Amino acid sequence: MLRVLYGGSPAASAKTLELILKDSAMSSALSREEYKIVGVLTNPPSAQGRHKELIPTEVAQYARIWNKARNDDIRIFEPEHVKEEARNAIAEVKADVFVCFAYGHILGPKFFQLFKYGGMNLHPSLLPKYRGATPVPAAILNMDEETGFSIQKMALGIDEGDILDEQVFRLTGSETTESLLNRAALYGGTVITSILRGIAKTGEMPPSRPQEGKATYCSIIKKEDGKINWGNSAEMIDAQIRAYTPWPGCFTSVNGQQLRILKAAAASKVALQDTAVPKNTSGVPGTVLDYNKHRGILIQTGSGVLIVTELQWQAKKAMDYKSFMNGARNFIGTVLD
């Protein structure tokens, strides 16, 4: 039986882990015995919330839920860094292959020597485009017409491995980073299960091909990147909000108080036939123009009108635009900073 170590941390990665586990020999719903997850490698618990409680990653949480529900013994590794002590512990589970989606650490040659078949990585872009840690926000920010995911053999260079499989998605202009990551998690996870079954059957990694085309790289996202510049176009701000959902989120300020803009869209995209909604005005960028009960709150940008439908004051609950306007006197005419 093929023994698998799975690496990942966020919620989307936990979805892929769930799919692989349910397909594997560890699922009581299936009789085949082709491969099994023997361990997961994830980030250590992080301090969250007002009381800085240490919370395990979503991958660690799901592995523990699985263990408890199935009386299983998946080992959970949560090292700060994958150095000698961590490698020695991982070696004890005798995994044949490493499968990774959004683990977030650079791994060295000594790590990959632990696995007979090396490693494979689910990367949510069409490599070599958008190598690095933030390929999904990059595709949304650049308003690409298509994106996808790649299953690559892991190499020492960042996202430089040969391609085992890839899938292309057309983009509608309404996707968020969260929705695209979830899509890659499910579709990519299905492809990974097929590859794992193939390795278990043949004793070999499937054929791969070198990456083709010019490599591009995406940058690390910082919390301050979420600040909205109202001088940008409505389409650019729309893309920024979707790209930074769920993190770091987009925000502006009203008289020194932070206001998060959670959902919005350019008027040119969602109100083409609605003559009651202006597509552009001569107003100062950031000006709250009007409140349309059927559409949302209208805000002038550097080019075009943005329709906002969900907002959140700092330290308050998120609200739809109708609830927000019920408690926001004199909001019309305000210039957002």
CSV table of C-alpha atoms in Angstrom, one decimal:
chain,number,residue,atom,x,y,z
A,1,MET,CA,0.0,0.0,0.0
A,2,LEU,CA,1.2,3.5,-0.9
A,3,ARG,CA,1.9,5.6,2.2
A,4,VAL,CA,1.2,9.3,1.9
A,5,LEU,CA,2.3,12.3,3.9
A,6,TYR,CA,0.0,15.3,3.3
A,7,GLY,CA,1.2,18.9,3.7
A,8,GLY,CA,-1.1,22.0,4.0
A,9,SER,CA,-2.6,24.5,6.5
A,10,PRO,CA,-5.6,26.6,5.4
A,11,ALA,CA,-9.2,25.7,5.0
A,12,ALA,CA,-9.0,25.1,1.2
A,13,SER,CA,-6.1,22.6,1.9
A,14,ALA,CA,-8.3,20.8,4.5
A,15,LYS,CA,-10.9,20.3,1.8
A,16,THR,CA,-8.4,18.6,-0.4
A,17,LEU,CA,-7.3,16.4,2.6
A,18,GLU,CA,-10.9,15.5,3.2
A,19,LEU,CA,-11.4,14.5,-0.4
A,20,ILE,CA,-8.2,12.4,-0.5
A,21,LEU,CA,-9.0,10.6,2.8
A,22,LYS,CA,-12.5,9.7,1.7
A,23,ASP,CA,-11.1,8.2,-1.5
A,24,SER,CA,-8.3,6.3,0.2
A,25,ALA,CA,-8.1,2.9,1.9
A,26,MET,CA,-8.9,4.7,5.1
A,27,SER,CA,-12.5,5.2,4.1
A,28,SER,CA,-14.9,2.5,5.3
A,29,ALA,CA,-17.1,3.4,2.3
A,30,LEU,CA,-14.5,1.9,-0.1
A,31,SER,CA,-13.0,-1.5,-0.2
A,32,ARG,CA,-9.9,-0.8,-2.3
A,33,GLU,CA,-6.5,-0.7,-0.6
A,34,GLU,CA,-4.3,1.4,-2.8
A,35,TYR,CA,-3.0,4.3,-0.6
A,36,LYS,CA,-3.5,5.8,2.8
A,37,ILE,CA,-2.6,9.0,4.6
A,38,VAL,CA,-0.2,8.2,7.4
A,39,GLY,CA,0.6,11.8,8.5
A,40,VAL,CA,-0.1,15.4,7.9
A,41,LEU,CA,2.5,18.2,8.0
A,42,THR,CA,1.0,21.6,8.9
A,43,ASN,CA,1.9,24.9,10.5
A,44,PRO,CA,1.9,25.2,14.3
A,45,PRO,CA,-1.1,26.6,16.1
A,46,SER,CA,-1.4,30.4,15.9
A,47,ALA,CA,-2.6,33.0,18.4
A,48,GLN,CA,-6.0,34.3,17.4
A,49,GLY,CA,-8.8,36.4,18.8
A,50,ARG,CA,-8.8,38.9,21.6
A,51,HIS,CA,-7.5,36.4,24.1
A,52,LYS,CA,-4.7,35.1,21.8
A,53,GLU,CA,-5.9,31.5,22.1
A,54,LEU,CA,-3.7,29.0,20.2
A,55,ILE,CA,-5.7,27.6,17.3
A,56,PRO,CA,-4.5,24.7,15.2
A,57,THR,CA,-4.6,25.0,11.4
A,58,GLU,CA,-7.7,23.8,9.6
A,59,VAL,CA,-5.7,20.9,8.2
A,60,ALA,CA,-4.7,19.8,11.8
A,61,GLN,CA,-8.3,20.3,13.0
A,62,TYR,CA,-9.7,18.1,10.2
A,63,ALA,CA,-7.0,15.4,10.8
A,64,ARG,CA,-8.0,15.2,14.5
A,65,ILE,CA,-11.7,15.0,13.6
A,66,TRP,CA,-10.9,12.2,11.2
A,67,ASN,CA,-8.9,10.3,13.8
A,68,LYS,CA,-11.6,10.6,16.4
A,69,ALA,CA,-14.4,9.7,14.1
A,70,ARG,CA,-12.6,6.7,12.5
A,71,ASN,CA,-10.5,5.6,15.4
A,72,ASP,CA,-7.5,6.3,13.2
A,73,ASP,CA,-3.9,7.2,13.9
A,74,ILE,CA,-2.9,9.9,11.4
A,75,ARG,CA,0.3,11.5,12.8
A,76,ILE,CA,0.1,15.3,13.0
A,77,PHE,CA,3.3,17.2,12.6
A,78,GLU,CA,3.2,20.9,13.5
A,79,PRO,CA,6.9,22.1,13.5
A,80,GLU,CA,7.9,25.8,13.3
A,81,HIS,CA,10.6,24.7,10.8
A,82,VAL,CA,11.2,21.4,9.1
A,83,LYS,CA,14.7,20.8,10.5
A,84,GLU,CA,16.5,17.6,11.6
A,85,GLU,CA,14.2,16.9,14.6
A,86,ALA,CA,11.1,17.3,12.5
A,87,ARG,CA,12.5,15.3,9.6
A,88,ASN,CA,13.4,12.4,12.0
A,89,ALA,CA,9.9,12.4,13.4
A,90,ILE,CA,8.4,12.4,9.9
A,91,ALA,CA,10.7,9.6,8.8
A,92,GLU,CA,9.0,7.4,11.4
A,93,VAL,CA,5.7,7.2,9.4
A,94,LYS,CA,7.7,5.8,6.4
A,95,ALA,CA,5.7,7.7,3.8
A,96,ASP,CA,6.4,6.9,0.1
A,97,VAL,CA,5.2,10.2,-1.3
A,98,PHE,CA,4.5,13.7,-0.1
A,99,VAL,CA,1.4,15.6,-1.4
A,100,CYS,CA,1.2,19.3,-0.7
A,101,PHE,CA,-1.3,22.1,-1.1
A,102,ALA,CA,-0.7,25.5,0.6
A,103,TYR,CA,1.8,24.4,3.2
A,104,GLY,CA,3.7,27.6,2.9
A,105,HIS,CA,7.3,26.5,3.6
A,106,ILE,CA,10.4,26.0,1.5
A,107,LEU,CA,11.5,22.4,1.8
A,108,GLY,CA,15.0,21.2,1.2
A,109,PRO,CA,16.7,18.1,-0.4
A,110,LYS,CA,17.0,16.3,2.9
A,111,PHE,CA,13.3,16.4,3.3
A,112,PHE,CA,12.5,15.0,-0.1
A,113,GLN,CA,15.0,12.2,0.4
A,114,LEU,CA,12.5,10.8,2.9
A,115,PHE,CA,10.1,9.8,0.1
A,116,LYS,CA,10.6,7.1,-2.5
A,117,TYR,CA,8.5,9.0,-5.1
A,118,GLY,CA,9.4,12.5,-4.0
A,119,GLY,CA,6.6,15.0,-3.8
A,120,MET,CA,3.7,16.6,-5.8
A,121,ASN,CA,2.2,20.0,-5.2
A,122,LEU,CA,-1.2,21.4,-6.1
A,123,HIS,CA,-0.6,25.0,-7.2
A,124,PRO,CA,-3.6,27.2,-8.1
A,125,SER,CA,-2.3,28.8,-11.3
A,126,LEU,CA,-1.3,27.7,-14.8
A,127,LEU,CA,2.4,27.4,-14.2
A,128,PRO,CA,4.9,29.0,-14.9
A,129,LYS,CA,2.5,31.9,-14.5
A,130,TYR,CA,2.2,33.2,-11.0
A,131,ARG,CA,4.8,31.2,-9.2
A,132,GLY,CA,4.9,32.0,-5.5
A,133,ALA,CA,2.5,32.2,-2.5
A,134,THR,CA,-0.4,34.4,-3.9
A,135,PRO,CA,-1.3,33.1,-7.4
A,136,VAL,CA,-5.1,33.4,-6.9
A,137,PRO,CA,-5.2,37.0,-5.8
A,138,ALA,CA,-2.8,37.8,-8.6
A,139,ALA,CA,-5.1,36.4,-11.3
A,140,ILE,CA,-8.1,38.3,-9.8
A,141,LEU,CA,-6.2,41.6,-9.4
A,142,ASN,CA,-4.9,41.4,-13.0
A,143,MET,CA,-8.5,40.7,-14.2
A,144,ASP,CA,-7.4,37.6,-16.1
A,145,GLU,CA,-9.9,35.9,-18.3
A,146,GLU,CA,-8.8,32.4,-17.3
A,147,THR,CA,-6.8,30.7,-14.6
A,148,GLY,CA,-6.6,27.1,-13.3
A,149,PHE,CA,-4.4,24.8,-11.3
A,150,SER,CA,-1.3,22.7,-11.9
A,151,ILE,CA,-0.2,19.5,-10.3
A,152,GLN,CA,3.6,19.7,-10.3
A,153,LYS,CA,6.4,17.4,-9.2
A,154,MET,CA,8.0,19.2,-6.3
A,155,ALA,CA,11.5,20.7,-7.0
A,156,LEU,CA,14.0,22.7,-5.0
A,157,GLY,CA,13.2,25.9,-6.9
A,158,ILE,CA,9.9,27.6,-6.0
A,159,ASP,CA,7.2,26.2,-8.2
A,160,GLU,CA,9.7,25.0,-10.8
A,161,GLY,CA,8.7,21.4,-11.0
A,162,ASP,CA,7.5,19.5,-14.1
A,163,ILE,CA,3.8,19.4,-14.7
A,164,LEU,CA,1.9,16.2,-14.0
A,165,ASP,CA,-1.5,17.6,-14.8
A,166,GLU,CA,-3.3,20.9,-15.2
A,167,GLN,CA,-6.9,22.3,-15.6
A,168,VAL,CA,-8.1,25.6,-17.0
A,169,PHE,CA,-11.0,27.7,-15.6
A,170,ARG,CA,-12.7,30.5,-17.4
A,171,LEU,CA,-13.2,33.5,-15.1
A,172,THR,CA,-16.5,35.5,-14.9
A,173,GLY,CA,-15.2,38.5,-13.0
A,174,SER,CA,-17.2,37.6,-9.9
A,175,GLU,CA,-14.8,35.1,-8.2
A,176,THR,CA,-13.1,35.7,-4.9
A,177,THR,CA,-9.8,34.2,-3.7
A,178,GLU,CA,-11.8,32.1,-1.3
A,179,SER,CA,-14.1,30.7,-4.0
A,180,LEU,CA,-11.3,30.0,-6.5
A,181,LEU,CA,-9.1,28.3,-3.8
A,182,ASN,CA,-12.1,26.0,-2.9
A,183,ARG,CA,-12.6,25.2,-6.6
A,184,ALA,CA,-8.9,24.3,-7.0
A,185,ALA,CA,-9.0,22.3,-3.8
A,186,LEU,CA,-11.9,20.1,-5.0
A,187,TYR,CA,-10.9,19.7,-8.7
A,188,GLY,CA,-7.2,19.4,-7.8
A,189,GLY,CA,-7.9,16.9,-5.1
A,190,THR,CA,-9.8,14.7,-7.5
A,191,VAL,CA,-6.8,14.7,-9.9
A,192,ILE,CA,-4.4,13.9,-7.0
A,193,THR,CA,-6.5,10.9,-5.9
A,194,SER,CA,-6.2,9.6,-9.5
A,195,ILE,CA,-2.4,10.1,-9.5
A,196,LEU,CA,-2.0,8.3,-6.2
A,197,ARG,CA,-4.0,5.3,-7.4
A,198,GLY,CA,-1.8,5.2,-10.5
A,199,ILE,CA,1.4,5.2,-8.4
A,200,ALA,CA,0.0,2.5,-6.1
A,201,LYS,CA,-0.8,0.4,-9.1
A,202,THR,CA,2.3,0.9,-11.3
A,203,GLY,CA,5.0,1.7,-8.7
A,204,GLU,CA,5.9,4.8,-10.8
A,205,MET,CA,5.2,8.5,-10.9
A,206,PRO,CA,3.1,9.3,-14.0
A,207,PRO,CA,4.8,11.1,-17.0
A,208,SER,CA,5.4,14.8,-16.6
A,209,ARG,CA,6.4,17.7,-18.9
A,210,PRO,CA,8.6,20.7,-18.3
A,211,GLN,CA,6.8,24.0,-17.7
A,212,GLU,CA,6.3,26.0,-20.9
A,213,GLY,CA,6.4,29.8,-21.4
A,214,LYS,CA,7.7,32.8,-19.5
A,215,ALA,CA,7.8,32.5,-15.7
A,216,THR,CA,6.1,35.2,-13.7
A,217,TYR,CA,6.0,35.7,-9.9
A,218,CYS,CA,3.4,37.0,-7.4
A,219,SER,CA,4.3,39.1,-4.4
A,220,ILE,CA,3.5,38.6,-0.7
A,221,ILE,CA,0.3,40.3,0.4
A,222,LYS,CA,0.4,42.6,3.4
A,223,LYS,CA,-2.5,43.8,5.6
A,224,GLU,CA,-2.1,47.3,4.4
A,225,ASP,CA,-2.6,46.2,0.8
A,226,GLY,CA,-6.3,46.1,1.6
A,227,LYS,CA,-6.6,49.9,1.9
A,228,ILE,CA,-8.8,51.2,-1.0
A,229,ASN,CA,-7.5,54.0,-3.2
A,230,TRP,CA,-10.7,55.6,-4.5
A,231,GLY,CA,-8.7,57.2,-7.3
A,232,ASN,CA,-8.5,53.8,-8.9
A,233,SER,CA,-11.3,52.7,-11.3
A,234,ALA,CA,-14.4,50.9,-10.1
A,235,GLU,CA,-13.3,47.7,-11.9
A,236,MET,CA,-9.9,47.8,-10.1
A,237,ILE,CA,-11.5,48.3,-6.7
A,238,ASP,CA,-14.0,45.5,-7.5
A,239,ALA,CA,-11.1,43.2,-8.3
A,240,GLN,CA,-9.1,44.3,-5.2
A,241,ILE,CA,-12.1,43.4,-2.9
A,242,ARG,CA,-12.5,40.0,-4.5
A,243,ALA,CA,-8.8,39.3,-4.5
A,244,TYR,CA,-8.5,40.1,-0.8
A,245,THR,CA,-11.5,38.0,0.3
A,246,PRO,CA,-11.1,36.5,2.9
A,247,TRP,CA,-7.7,38.1,3.8
A,248,PRO,CA,-6.6,40.8,4.3
A,249,GLY,CA,-9.9,42.3,3.4
A,250,CYS,CA,-10.4,45.8,2.0
A,251,PHE,CA,-11.0,48.9,4.0
A,252,THR,CA,-11.5,52.7,3.9
A,253,SER,CA,-12.1,55.2,6.6
A,254,VAL,CA,-15.0,57.6,7.5
A,255,ASN,CA,-14.0,60.5,9.8
A,256,GLY,CA,-11.1,58.5,11.1
A,257,GLN,CA,-13.1,55.3,11.7
A,258,GLN,CA,-12.3,52.2,9.7
A,259,LEU,CA,-15.0,50.8,7.5
A,260,ARG,CA,-14.5,47.4,5.7
A,261,ILE,CA,-16.0,46.9,2.3
A,262,LEU,CA,-16.8,43.2,2.1
A,263,LYS,CA,-18.8,42.9,-1.1
A,264,ALA,CA,-19.1,45.3,-4.1
A,265,ALA,CA,-19.1,45.4,-7.9
A,266,ALA,CA,-18.5,47.9,-10.6
A,267,ALA,CA,-21.8,49.5,-11.8
A,268,SER,CA,-20.7,48.9,-15.4
A,269,LYS,CA,-20.8,45.1,-14.7
A,270,VAL,CA,-24.0,44.6,-12.7
A,271,ALA,CA,-26.4,47.4,-13.7
A,272,LEU,CA,-26.1,47.6,-17.4
A,273,GLN,CA,-29.8,48.0,-18.1
A,274,ASP,CA,-30.6,50.0,-14.9
A,275,THR,CA,-31.0,53.6,-15.8
A,276,ALA,CA,-31.4,54.5,-12.1
A,277,VAL,CA,-27.8,53.7,-11.5
A,278,PRO,CA,-25.2,56.0,-12.9
A,279,LYS,CA,-22.2,54.3,-14.4
A,280,ASN,CA,-20.0,57.4,-13.8
A,281,THR,CA,-20.3,61.0,-12.5
A,282,SER,CA,-18.1,64.0,-12.1
A,283,GLY,CA,-18.0,63.6,-8.3
A,284,VAL,CA,-14.8,63.5,-6.2
A,285,PRO,CA,-13.4,59.9,-6.0
A,286,GLY,CA,-14.6,58.3,-2.7
A,287,THR,CA,-17.9,60.3,-2.6
A,288,VAL,CA,-20.9,58.4,-1.4
A,289,LEU,CA,-23.4,59.4,-4.2
A,290,ASP,CA,-26.6,57.7,-3.3
A,291,TYR,CA,-28.4,54.7,-1.9
A,292,ASN,CA,-30.3,52.4,-4.3
A,293,LYS,CA,-32.7,50.1,-2.4
A,294,HIS,CA,-32.5,47.5,-5.2
A,295,ARG,CA,-28.7,47.7,-5.8
A,296,GLY,CA,-26.7,49.0,-3.0
A,297,ILE,CA,-24.6,52.1,-1.9
A,298,LEU,CA,-23.2,54.0,-4.9
A,299,ILE,CA,-19.7,55.4,-4.5
A,300,GLN,CA,-17.8,57.4,-7.1
A,301,THR,CA,-14.3,56.2,-8.0
A,302,GLY,CA,-11.5,57.6,-10.2
A,303,SER,CA,-13.4,56.1,-13.1
A,304,GLY,CA,-16.9,54.6,-12.7
A,305,VAL,CA,-19.3,53.9,-9.9
A,306,LEU,CA,-18.8,51.1,-7.3
A,307,ILE,CA,-22.0,49.5,-5.9
A,308,VAL,CA,-21.3,48.3,-2.3
A,309,THR,CA,-23.6,45.6,-0.9
A,310,GLU,CA,-21.9,44.5,2.3
A,311,LEU,CA,-20.0,46.5,4.9
A,312,GLN,CA,-18.6,46.3,8.4
A,313,TRP,CA,-17.5,48.9,10.9
A,314,GLN,CA,-14.4,48.1,12.8
A,315,ALA,CA,-15.1,45.6,15.7
A,316,LYS,CA,-18.7,45.3,14.6
A,317,LYS,CA,-20.7,42.7,12.8
A,318,ALA,CA,-20.9,42.6,9.0
A,319,MET,CA,-24.1,44.2,7.6
A,320,ASP,CA,-25.9,44.2,4.2
A,321,TYR,CA,-26.3,47.6,2.7
A,322,LYS,CA,-29.9,48.1,3.8
A,323,SER,CA,-29.1,47.4,7.4
A,324,PHE,CA,-26.0,49.6,7.2
A,325,MET,CA,-28.0,52.6,5.9
A,326,ASN,CA,-30.6,52.2,8.6
A,327,GLY,CA,-28.0,53.3,11.1
A,328,ALA,CA,-25.8,55.5,9.0
A,329,ARG,CA,-27.2,59.0,9.1
A,330,ASN,CA,-25.7,61.6,6.8
A,331,PHE,CA,-23.7,58.9,5.0
A,332,ILE,CA,-24.8,60.2,1.6
A,333,GLY,CA,-22.4,62.9,0.5
A,334,THR,CA,-19.5,61.6,2.7
A,335,VAL,CA,-16.1,61.4,1.1
A,336,LEU,CA,-14.4,58.2,2.0
A,337,ASP,CA,-10.6,58.3,2.7
